[in-house]
mmCIF file of C-alpha atoms and ligand atoms in Angstrom:
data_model
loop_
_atom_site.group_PDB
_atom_site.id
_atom_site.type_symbol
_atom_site.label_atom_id
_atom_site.label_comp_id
_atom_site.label_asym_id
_atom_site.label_seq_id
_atom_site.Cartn_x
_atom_site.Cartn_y
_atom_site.Cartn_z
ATOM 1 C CA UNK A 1459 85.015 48.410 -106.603
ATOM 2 C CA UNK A 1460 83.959 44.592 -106.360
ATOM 3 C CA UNK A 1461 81.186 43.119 -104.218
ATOM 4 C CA UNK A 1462 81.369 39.571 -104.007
ATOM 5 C CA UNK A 1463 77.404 38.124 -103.481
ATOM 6 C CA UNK A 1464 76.329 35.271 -101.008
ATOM 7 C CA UNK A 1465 75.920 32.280 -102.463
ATOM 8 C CA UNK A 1466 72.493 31.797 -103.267
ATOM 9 C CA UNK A 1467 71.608 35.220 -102.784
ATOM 10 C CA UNK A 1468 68.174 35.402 -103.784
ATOM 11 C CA UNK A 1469 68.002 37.519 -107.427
ATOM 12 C CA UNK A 1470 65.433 39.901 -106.248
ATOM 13 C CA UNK A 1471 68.119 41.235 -103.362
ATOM 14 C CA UNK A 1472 70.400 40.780 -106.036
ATOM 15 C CA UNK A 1473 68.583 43.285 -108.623
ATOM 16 C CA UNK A 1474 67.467 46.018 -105.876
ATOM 17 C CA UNK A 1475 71.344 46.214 -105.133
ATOM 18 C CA UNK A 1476 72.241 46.453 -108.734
ATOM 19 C CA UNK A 1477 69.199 49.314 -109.024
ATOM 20 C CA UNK A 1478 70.443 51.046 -106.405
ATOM 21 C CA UNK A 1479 74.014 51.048 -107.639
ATOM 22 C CA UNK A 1480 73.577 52.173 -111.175
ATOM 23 C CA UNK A 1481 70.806 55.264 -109.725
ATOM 24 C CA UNK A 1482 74.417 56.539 -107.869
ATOM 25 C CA UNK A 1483 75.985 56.794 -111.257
ATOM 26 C CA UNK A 1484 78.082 53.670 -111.766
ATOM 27 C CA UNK A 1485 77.824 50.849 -114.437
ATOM 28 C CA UNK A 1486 77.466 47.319 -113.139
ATOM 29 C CA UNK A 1487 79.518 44.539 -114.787
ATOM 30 C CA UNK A 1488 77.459 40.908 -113.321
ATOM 31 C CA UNK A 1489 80.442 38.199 -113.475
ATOM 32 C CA UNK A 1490 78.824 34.621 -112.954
ATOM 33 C CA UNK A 1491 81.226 32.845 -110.759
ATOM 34 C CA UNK A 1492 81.363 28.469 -110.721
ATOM 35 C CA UNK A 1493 81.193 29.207 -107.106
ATOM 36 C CA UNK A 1494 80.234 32.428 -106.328
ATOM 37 C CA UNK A 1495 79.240 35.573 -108.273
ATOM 38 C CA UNK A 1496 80.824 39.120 -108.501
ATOM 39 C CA UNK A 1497 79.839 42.800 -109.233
ATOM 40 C CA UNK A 1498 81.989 44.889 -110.992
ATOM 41 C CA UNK A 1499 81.520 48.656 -110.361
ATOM 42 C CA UNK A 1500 82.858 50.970 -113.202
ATOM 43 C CA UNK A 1501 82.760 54.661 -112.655
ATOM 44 C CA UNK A 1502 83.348 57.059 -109.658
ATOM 45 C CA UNK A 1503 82.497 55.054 -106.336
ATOM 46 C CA UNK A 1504 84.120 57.583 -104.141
ATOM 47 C CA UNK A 1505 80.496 58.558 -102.846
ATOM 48 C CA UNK A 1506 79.395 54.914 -102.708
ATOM 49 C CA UNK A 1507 79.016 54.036 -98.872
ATOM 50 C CA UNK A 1508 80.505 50.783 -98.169
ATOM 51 C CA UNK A 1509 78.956 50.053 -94.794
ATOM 52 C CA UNK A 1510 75.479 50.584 -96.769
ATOM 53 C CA UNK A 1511 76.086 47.883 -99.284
ATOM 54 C CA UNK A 1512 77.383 45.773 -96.674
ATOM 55 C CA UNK A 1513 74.532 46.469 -94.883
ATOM 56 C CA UNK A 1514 72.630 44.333 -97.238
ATOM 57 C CA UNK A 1515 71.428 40.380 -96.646
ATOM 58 C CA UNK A 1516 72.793 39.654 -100.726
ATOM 59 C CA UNK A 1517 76.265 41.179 -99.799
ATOM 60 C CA UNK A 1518 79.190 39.357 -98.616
ATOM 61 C CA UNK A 1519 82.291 41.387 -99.278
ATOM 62 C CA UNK A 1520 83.508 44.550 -100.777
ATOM 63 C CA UNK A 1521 86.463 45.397 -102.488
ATOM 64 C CA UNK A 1522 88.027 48.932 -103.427
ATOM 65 C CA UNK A 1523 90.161 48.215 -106.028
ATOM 66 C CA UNK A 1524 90.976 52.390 -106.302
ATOM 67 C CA UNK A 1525 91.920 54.702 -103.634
ATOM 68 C CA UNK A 1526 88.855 56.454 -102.131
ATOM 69 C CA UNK A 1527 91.205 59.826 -102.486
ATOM 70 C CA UNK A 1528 90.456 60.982 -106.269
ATOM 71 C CA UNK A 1529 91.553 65.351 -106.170
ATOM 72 C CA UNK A 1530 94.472 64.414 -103.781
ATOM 73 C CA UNK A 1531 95.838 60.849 -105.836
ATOM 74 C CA UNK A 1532 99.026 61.355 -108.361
ATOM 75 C CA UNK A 1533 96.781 58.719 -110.428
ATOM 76 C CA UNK A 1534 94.348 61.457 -111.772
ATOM 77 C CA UNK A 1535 97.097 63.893 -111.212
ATOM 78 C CA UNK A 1536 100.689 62.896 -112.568
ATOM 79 C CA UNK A 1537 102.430 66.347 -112.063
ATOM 80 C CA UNK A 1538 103.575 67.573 -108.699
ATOM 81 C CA UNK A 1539 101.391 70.292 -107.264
ATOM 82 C CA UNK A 1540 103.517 73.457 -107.139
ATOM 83 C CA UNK A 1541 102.653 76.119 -104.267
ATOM 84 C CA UNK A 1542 103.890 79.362 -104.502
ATOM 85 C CA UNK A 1543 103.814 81.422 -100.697
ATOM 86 C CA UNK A 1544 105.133 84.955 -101.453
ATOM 87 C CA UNK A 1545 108.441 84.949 -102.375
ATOM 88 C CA UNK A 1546 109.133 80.899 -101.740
ATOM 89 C CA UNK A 1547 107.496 78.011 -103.998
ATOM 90 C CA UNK A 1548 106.523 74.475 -101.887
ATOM 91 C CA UNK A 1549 106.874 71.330 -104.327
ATOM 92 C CA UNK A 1550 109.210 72.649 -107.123
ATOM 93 C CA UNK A 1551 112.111 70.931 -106.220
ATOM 94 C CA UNK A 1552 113.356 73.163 -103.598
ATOM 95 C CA UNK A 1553 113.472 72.531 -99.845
ATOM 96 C CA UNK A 1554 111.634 75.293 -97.720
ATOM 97 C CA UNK A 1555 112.882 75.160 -93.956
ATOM 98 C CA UNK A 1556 109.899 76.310 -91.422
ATOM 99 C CA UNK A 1557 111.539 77.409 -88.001
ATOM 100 C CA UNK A 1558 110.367 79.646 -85.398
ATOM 101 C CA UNK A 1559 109.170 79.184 -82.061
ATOM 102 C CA UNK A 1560 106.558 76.816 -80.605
ATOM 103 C CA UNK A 1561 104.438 79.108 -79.339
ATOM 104 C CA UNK A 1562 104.163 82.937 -80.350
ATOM 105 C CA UNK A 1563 105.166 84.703 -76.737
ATOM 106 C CA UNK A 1564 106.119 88.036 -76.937
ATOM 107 C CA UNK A 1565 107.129 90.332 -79.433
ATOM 108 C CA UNK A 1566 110.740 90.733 -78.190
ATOM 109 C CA UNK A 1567 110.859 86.519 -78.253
ATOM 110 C CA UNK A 1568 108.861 86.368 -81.980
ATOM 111 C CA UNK A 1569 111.162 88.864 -84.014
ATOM 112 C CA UNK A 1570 114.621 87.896 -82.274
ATOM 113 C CA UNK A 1571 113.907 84.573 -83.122
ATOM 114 C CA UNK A 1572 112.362 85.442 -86.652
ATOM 115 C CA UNK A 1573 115.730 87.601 -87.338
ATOM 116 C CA UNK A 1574 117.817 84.480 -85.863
ATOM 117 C CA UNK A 1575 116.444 81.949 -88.197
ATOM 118 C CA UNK A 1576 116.417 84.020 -91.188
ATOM 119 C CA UNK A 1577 120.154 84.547 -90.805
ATOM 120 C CA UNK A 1578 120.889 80.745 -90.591
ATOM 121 C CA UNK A 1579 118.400 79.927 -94.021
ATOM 122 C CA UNK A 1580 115.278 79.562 -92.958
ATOM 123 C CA UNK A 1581 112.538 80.416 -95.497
ATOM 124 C CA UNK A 1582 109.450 80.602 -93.657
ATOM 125 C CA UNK A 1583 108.547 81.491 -90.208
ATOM 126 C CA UNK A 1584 106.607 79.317 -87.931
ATOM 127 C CA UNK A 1585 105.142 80.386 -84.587
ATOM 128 C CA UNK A 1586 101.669 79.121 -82.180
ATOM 129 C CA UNK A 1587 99.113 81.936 -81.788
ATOM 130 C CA UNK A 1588 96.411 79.257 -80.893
ATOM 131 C CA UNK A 1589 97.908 76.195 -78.898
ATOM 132 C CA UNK A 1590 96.469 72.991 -79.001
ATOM 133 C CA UNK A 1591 97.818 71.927 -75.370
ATOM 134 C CA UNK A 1592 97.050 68.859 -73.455
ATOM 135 C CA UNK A 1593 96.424 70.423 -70.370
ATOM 136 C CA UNK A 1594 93.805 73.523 -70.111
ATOM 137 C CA UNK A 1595 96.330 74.918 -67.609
ATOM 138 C CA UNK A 1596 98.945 75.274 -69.585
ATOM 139 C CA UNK A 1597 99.915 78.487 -72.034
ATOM 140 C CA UNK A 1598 97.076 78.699 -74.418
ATOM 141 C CA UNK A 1599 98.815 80.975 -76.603
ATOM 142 C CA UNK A 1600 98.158 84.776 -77.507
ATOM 143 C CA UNK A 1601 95.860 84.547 -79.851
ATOM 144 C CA UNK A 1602 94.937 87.325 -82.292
ATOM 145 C CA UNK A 1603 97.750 89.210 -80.407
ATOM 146 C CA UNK A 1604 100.253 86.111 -81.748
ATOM 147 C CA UNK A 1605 99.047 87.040 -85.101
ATOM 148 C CA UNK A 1606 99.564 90.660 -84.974
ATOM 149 C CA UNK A 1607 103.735 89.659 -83.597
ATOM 150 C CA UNK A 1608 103.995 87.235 -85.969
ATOM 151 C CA UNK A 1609 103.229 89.689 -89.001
ATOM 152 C CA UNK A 1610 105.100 91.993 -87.943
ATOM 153 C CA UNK A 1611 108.190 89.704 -87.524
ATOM 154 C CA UNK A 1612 107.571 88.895 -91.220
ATOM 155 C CA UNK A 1613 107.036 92.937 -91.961
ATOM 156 C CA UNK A 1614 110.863 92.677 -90.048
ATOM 157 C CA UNK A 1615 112.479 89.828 -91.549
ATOM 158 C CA UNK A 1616 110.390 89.057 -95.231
ATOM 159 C CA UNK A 1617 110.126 85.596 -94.214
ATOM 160 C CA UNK A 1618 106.097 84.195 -95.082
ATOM 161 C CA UNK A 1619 104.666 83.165 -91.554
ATOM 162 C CA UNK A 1620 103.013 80.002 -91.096
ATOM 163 C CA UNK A 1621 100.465 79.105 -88.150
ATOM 164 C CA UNK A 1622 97.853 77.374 -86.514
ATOM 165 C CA UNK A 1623 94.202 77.694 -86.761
ATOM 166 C CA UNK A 1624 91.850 75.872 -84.216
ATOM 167 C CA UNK A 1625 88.800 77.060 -84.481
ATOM 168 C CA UNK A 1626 86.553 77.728 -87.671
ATOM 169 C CA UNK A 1627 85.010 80.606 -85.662
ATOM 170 C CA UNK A 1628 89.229 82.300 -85.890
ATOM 171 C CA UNK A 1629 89.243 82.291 -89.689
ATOM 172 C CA UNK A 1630 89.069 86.201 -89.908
ATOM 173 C CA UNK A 1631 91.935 86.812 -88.198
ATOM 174 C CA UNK A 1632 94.297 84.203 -90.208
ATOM 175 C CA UNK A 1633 93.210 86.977 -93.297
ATOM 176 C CA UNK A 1634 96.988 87.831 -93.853
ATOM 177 C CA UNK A 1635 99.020 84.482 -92.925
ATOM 178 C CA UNK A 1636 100.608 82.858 -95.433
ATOM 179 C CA UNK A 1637 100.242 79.174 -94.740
ATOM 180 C CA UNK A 1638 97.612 78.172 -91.941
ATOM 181 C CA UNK A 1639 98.554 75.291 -90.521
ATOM 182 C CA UNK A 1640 95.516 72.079 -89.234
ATOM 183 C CA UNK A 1641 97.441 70.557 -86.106
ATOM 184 C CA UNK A 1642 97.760 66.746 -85.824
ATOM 185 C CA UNK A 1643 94.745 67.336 -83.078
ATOM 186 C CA UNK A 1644 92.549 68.933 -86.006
ATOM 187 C CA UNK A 1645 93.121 66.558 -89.207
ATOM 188 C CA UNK A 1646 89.534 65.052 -88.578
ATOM 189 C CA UNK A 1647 87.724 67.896 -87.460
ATOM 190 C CA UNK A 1648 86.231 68.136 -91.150
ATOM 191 C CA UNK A 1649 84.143 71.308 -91.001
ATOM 192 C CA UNK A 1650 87.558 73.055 -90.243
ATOM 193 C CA UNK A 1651 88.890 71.019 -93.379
ATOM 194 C CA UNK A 1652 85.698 72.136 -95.035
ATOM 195 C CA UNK A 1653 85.444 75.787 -94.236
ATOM 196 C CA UNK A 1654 89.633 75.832 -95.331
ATOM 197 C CA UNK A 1655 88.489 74.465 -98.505
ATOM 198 C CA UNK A 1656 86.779 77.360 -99.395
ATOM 199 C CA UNK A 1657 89.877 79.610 -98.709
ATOM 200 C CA UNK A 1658 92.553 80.042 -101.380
ATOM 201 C CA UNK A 1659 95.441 79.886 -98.114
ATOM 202 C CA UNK A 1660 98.142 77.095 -98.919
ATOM 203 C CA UNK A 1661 97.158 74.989 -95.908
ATOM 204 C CA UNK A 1662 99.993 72.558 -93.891
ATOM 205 C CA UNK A 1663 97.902 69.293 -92.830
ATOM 206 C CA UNK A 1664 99.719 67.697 -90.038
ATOM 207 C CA UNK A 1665 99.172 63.860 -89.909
ATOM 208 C CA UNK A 1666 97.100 63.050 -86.852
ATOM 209 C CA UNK A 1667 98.774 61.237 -83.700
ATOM 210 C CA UNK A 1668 96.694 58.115 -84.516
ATOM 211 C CA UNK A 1669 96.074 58.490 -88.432
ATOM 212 C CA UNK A 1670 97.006 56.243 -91.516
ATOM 213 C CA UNK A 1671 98.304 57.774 -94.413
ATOM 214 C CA UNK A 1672 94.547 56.990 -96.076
ATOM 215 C CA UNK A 1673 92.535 58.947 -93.150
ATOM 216 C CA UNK A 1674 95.957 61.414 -93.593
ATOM 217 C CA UNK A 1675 95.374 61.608 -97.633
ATOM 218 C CA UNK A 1676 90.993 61.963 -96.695
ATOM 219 C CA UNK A 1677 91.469 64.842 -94.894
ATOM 220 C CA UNK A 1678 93.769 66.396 -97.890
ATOM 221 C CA UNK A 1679 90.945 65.132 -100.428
ATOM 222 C CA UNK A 1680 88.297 67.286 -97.944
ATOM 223 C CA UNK A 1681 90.620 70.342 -98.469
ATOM 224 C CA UNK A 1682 90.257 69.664 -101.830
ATOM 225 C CA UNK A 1683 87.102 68.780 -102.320
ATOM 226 C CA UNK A 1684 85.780 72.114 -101.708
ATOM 227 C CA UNK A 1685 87.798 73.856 -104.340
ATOM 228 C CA UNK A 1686 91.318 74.447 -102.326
ATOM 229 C CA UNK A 1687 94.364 72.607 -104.039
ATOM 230 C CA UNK A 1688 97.147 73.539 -101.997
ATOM 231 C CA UNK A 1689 97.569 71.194 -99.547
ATOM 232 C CA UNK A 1690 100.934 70.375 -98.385
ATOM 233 C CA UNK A 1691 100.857 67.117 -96.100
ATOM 234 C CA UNK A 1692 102.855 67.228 -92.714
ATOM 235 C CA UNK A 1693 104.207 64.066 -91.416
ATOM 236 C CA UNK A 1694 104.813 64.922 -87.176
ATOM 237 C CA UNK A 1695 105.092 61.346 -85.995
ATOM 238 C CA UNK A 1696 102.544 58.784 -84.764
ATOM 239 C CA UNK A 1697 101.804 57.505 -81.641
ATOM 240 C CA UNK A 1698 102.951 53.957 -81.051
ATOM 241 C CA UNK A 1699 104.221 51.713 -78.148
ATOM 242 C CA UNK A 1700 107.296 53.349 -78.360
ATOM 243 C CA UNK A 1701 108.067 55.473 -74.948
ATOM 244 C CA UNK A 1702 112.014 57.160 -75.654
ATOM 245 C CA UNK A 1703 110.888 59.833 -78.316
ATOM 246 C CA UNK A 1704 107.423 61.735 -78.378
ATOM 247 C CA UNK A 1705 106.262 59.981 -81.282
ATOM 248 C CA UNK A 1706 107.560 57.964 -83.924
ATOM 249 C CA UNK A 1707 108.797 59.693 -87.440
ATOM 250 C CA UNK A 1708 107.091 57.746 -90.086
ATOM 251 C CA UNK A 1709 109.933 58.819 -92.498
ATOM 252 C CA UNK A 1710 108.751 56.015 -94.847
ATOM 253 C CA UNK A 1711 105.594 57.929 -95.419
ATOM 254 C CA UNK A 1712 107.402 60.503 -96.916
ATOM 255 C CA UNK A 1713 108.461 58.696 -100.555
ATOM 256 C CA UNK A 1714 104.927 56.767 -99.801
ATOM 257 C CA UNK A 1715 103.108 60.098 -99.511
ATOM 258 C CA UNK A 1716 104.918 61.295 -102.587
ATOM 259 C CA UNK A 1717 104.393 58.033 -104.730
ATOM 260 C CA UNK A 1718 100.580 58.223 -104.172
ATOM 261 C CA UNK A 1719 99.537 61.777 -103.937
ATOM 262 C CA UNK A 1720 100.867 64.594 -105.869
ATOM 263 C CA UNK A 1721 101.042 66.956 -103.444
ATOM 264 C CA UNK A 1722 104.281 68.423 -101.168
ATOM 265 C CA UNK A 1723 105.383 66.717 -98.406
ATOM 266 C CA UNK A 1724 106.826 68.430 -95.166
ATOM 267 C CA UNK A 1725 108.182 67.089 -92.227
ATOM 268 C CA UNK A 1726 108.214 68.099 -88.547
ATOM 269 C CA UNK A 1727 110.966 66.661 -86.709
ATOM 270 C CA UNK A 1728 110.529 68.538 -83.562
ATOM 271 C CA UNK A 1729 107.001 67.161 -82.511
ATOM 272 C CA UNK A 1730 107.934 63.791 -83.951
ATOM 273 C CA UNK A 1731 110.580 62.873 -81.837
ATOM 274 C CA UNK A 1732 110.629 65.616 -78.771
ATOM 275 C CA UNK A 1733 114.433 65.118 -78.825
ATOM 276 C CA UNK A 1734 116.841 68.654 -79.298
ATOM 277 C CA UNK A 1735 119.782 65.488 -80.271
ATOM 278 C CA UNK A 1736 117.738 63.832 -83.085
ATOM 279 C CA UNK A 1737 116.434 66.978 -85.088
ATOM 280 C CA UNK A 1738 119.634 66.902 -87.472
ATOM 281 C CA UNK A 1739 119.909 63.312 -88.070
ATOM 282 C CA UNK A 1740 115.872 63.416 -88.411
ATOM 283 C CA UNK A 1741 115.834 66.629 -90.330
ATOM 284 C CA UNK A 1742 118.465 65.471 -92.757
ATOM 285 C CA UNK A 1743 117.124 62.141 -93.599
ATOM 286 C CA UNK A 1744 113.754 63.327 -94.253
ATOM 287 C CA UNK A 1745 115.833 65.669 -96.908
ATOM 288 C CA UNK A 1746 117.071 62.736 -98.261
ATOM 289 C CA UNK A 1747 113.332 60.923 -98.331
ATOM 290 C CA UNK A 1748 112.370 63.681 -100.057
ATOM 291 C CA UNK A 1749 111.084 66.112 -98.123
ATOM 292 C CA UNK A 1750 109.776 69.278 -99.891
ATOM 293 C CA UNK A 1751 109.904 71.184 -96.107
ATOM 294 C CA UNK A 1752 111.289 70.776 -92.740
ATOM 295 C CA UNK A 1753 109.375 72.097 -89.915
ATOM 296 C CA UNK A 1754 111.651 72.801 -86.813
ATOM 297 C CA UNK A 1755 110.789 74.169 -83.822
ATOM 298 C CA UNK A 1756 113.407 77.343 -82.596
ATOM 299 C CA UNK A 1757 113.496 79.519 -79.331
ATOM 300 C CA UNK A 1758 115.767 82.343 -78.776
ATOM 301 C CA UNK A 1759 115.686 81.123 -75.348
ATOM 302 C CA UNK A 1760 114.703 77.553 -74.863
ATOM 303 C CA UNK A 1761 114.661 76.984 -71.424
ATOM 304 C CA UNK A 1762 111.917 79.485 -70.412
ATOM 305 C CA UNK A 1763 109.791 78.946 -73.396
ATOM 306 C CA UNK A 1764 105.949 78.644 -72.578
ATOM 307 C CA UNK A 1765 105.395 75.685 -74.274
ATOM 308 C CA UNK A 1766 107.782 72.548 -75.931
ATOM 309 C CA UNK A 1767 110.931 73.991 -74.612
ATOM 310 C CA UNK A 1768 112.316 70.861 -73.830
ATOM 311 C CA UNK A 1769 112.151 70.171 -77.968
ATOM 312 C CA UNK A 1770 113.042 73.633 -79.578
ATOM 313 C CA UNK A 1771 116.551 74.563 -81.160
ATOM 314 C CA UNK A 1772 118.757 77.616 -79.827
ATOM 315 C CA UNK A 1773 119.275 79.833 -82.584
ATOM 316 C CA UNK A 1774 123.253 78.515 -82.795
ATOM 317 C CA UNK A 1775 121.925 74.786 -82.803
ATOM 318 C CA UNK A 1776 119.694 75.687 -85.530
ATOM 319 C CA UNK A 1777 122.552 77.795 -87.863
ATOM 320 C CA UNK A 1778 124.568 74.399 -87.010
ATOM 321 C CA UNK A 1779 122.143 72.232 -88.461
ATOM 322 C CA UNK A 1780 121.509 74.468 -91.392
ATOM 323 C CA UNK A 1781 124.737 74.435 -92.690
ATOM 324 C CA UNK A 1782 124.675 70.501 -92.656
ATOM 325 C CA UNK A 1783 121.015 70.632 -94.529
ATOM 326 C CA UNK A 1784 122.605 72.482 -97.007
ATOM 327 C CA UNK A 1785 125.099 70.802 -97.819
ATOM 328 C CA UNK A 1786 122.833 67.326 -98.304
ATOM 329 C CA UNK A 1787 120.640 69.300 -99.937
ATOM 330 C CA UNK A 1788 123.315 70.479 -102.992
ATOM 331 C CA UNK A 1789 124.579 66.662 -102.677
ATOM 332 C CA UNK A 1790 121.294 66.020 -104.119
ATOM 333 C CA UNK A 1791 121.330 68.770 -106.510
ATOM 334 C CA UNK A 1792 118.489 70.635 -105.058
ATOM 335 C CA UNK A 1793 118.310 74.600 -103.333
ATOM 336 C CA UNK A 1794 117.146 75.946 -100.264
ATOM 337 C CA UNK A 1795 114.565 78.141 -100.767
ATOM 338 C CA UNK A 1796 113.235 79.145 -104.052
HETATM 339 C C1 PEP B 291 102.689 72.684 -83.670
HETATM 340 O O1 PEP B 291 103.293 72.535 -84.757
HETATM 341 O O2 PEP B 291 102.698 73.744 -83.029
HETATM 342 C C2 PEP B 291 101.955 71.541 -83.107
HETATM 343 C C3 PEP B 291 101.145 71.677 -82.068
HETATM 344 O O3 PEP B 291 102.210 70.382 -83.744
HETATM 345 P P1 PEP B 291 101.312 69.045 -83.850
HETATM 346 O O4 PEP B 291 99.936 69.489 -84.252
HETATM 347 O O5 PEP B 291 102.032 68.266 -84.895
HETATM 348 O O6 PEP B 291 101.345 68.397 -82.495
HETATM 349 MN MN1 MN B 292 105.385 72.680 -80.215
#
């Protein structure tokens, strides 16, 4: 980190700064400028608080020079973080495919769709018990009772299930699912990132609607932070001023997320784009980014699904698009599945 001083900043100002600084644990290189002068922080600064030191009258700029993301950053952490969820491993190499239903509805809905997806390659299950909706009059989901279905569609099937949690005050009941997933709605709300720290659940961080891949990699590093290293990052599309899909697939963030972080990378081409036509050509081009998962939303019967029906796969669509994901996927010499 660099802070460039005012000129003429008076040496007392100067000194307190410098005090201050080296009392949070960094060293303090002084570089004499013919203009202006510099201070060099060496150490950890990831707790220094930038708006503080540019809260002072000596200060004129700041400079990170490292990413503010130390747990989460390939930097500190070359090799790829490897997350094994019962019988699949996320991050090895292998592409896991996520597919169920949007929301969790009823039991006959959960485990013919489970039983359809498994059929066609999917490795995990994915299904709403908690809904993050837009409108308080819309299905809310089941709830615990969505939990209970959705285990015993894996207890029917074998496939790991993956879901939603909303509220910190739920985390009892996510006790036996595999992979809780932080909706796009929930990547800031950091005592749920805090309290899932302290868990030892694999935990699928969607990227907010309205979040950079920094804030995105942040709310990893608060996962982490707390002792909880498997984070796999979800990129679900952002919001711009684009109105023909729901949201815009970031795909680039994919290789991006992967070149700066070491953890896996999934991607959700269902909420991204809202489109039933674009989640092959979206699905297999994140494969080719190098997606470590696909998330894909799946209905045994789309058109009276309680929530996102308008986005989810029939189970035939689905076993379509499966065959064509694995056959990119052995054109790049990788499996589906473990
Ligand atoms: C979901 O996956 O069910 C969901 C609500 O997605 P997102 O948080 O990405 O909108
Ligand atoms: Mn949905």
């Amino acid at each position: 980190m660099i802070i460039i001083l005012k000129k003429g900043a008076p040496a007392e100002s100067v000194r307190r700064l410098e005090d201050n600084l080296k009392a949070q644990g960094v060293s303090i290189n002084h570089i004499e400028g013919v203009n202006q002068n510099i201070i060099g922080l060496v150490g950890d600064t990831s707790a220094i608080d930038i708006e503080n030191i540019l809260a002072q009258d000596c200060v004129e700029n700041i400079r990170r020079v490292q990413e503010p993301y130390k747990k989460a950053n390939r930097k500190f952490h070359p090799d790829d973080t490897v997350i094994p969820v019962k019988n699949t491993i996320i991050g090895n190499g292998s592409l896991q495919v996520i597919a169920g239903p949007c929301s969790v509805e009823s039991e006959e809905q959960v485990i013919t769709t489970a039983i359809a997806v498994k059929e066609a390659g999917a490795t995990m299950l994915r299904g709403g018990a908690f809904k993050p909706r837009t409108s308080p009059y819309s299905f809310q989901g089941l709830g615990a009772e969505g939990i209970r279905l959705l285990i015993k569609a894996r207890n029917e099937t074998g496939l790991p299930i993956v879901t939603e949690i909303m509220d910190c005050a739920d985390i009892d009941l996510f006790a036996d699912v595999d992979v809780i997933q932080v909706g796009a709605r929930n990547m800031q709300n950091f005592r749920l990132l805090k309290l899932l720290g302290r868990s030892d659940k694999p935990i699928l961080l969607k990227r907010g609607l309205a979040n950079t891949m920094e804030e995105t990699l942040m709310s990893a590093e608060y996962i982490m932070a707390e002792g909880n290293m498997n984070v796999i990052l979800c990129e679900r599309g952002i919001r711009t001023f684009e109105t023909m899909t729901r949201n815009t697939l970031d795909l680039s963030a994919v290789p991006l997320f992967k070149q700066k972080s070491h953890l896996p990378v999934c991607v959700d081409p269902s909420h991204a784009t809202g489109i039933v036509s674009l989640i092959e050509p979206m699905s297999l081009a994140a494969v080719v980014a190098g997606a470590d998962a696909l998330e894909i939303e799946v209905h045994n019967d789309p058109k009276s699904a309680l929530s996102d029906g308008g986005q989810q796969l029939t189970p035939v669509k689905f076993a379509d698009i499966m065959k064509k994901i694995k056959d990119i996927t052995a054109y790049l010499g990788r499996t589906i599945g473990k």
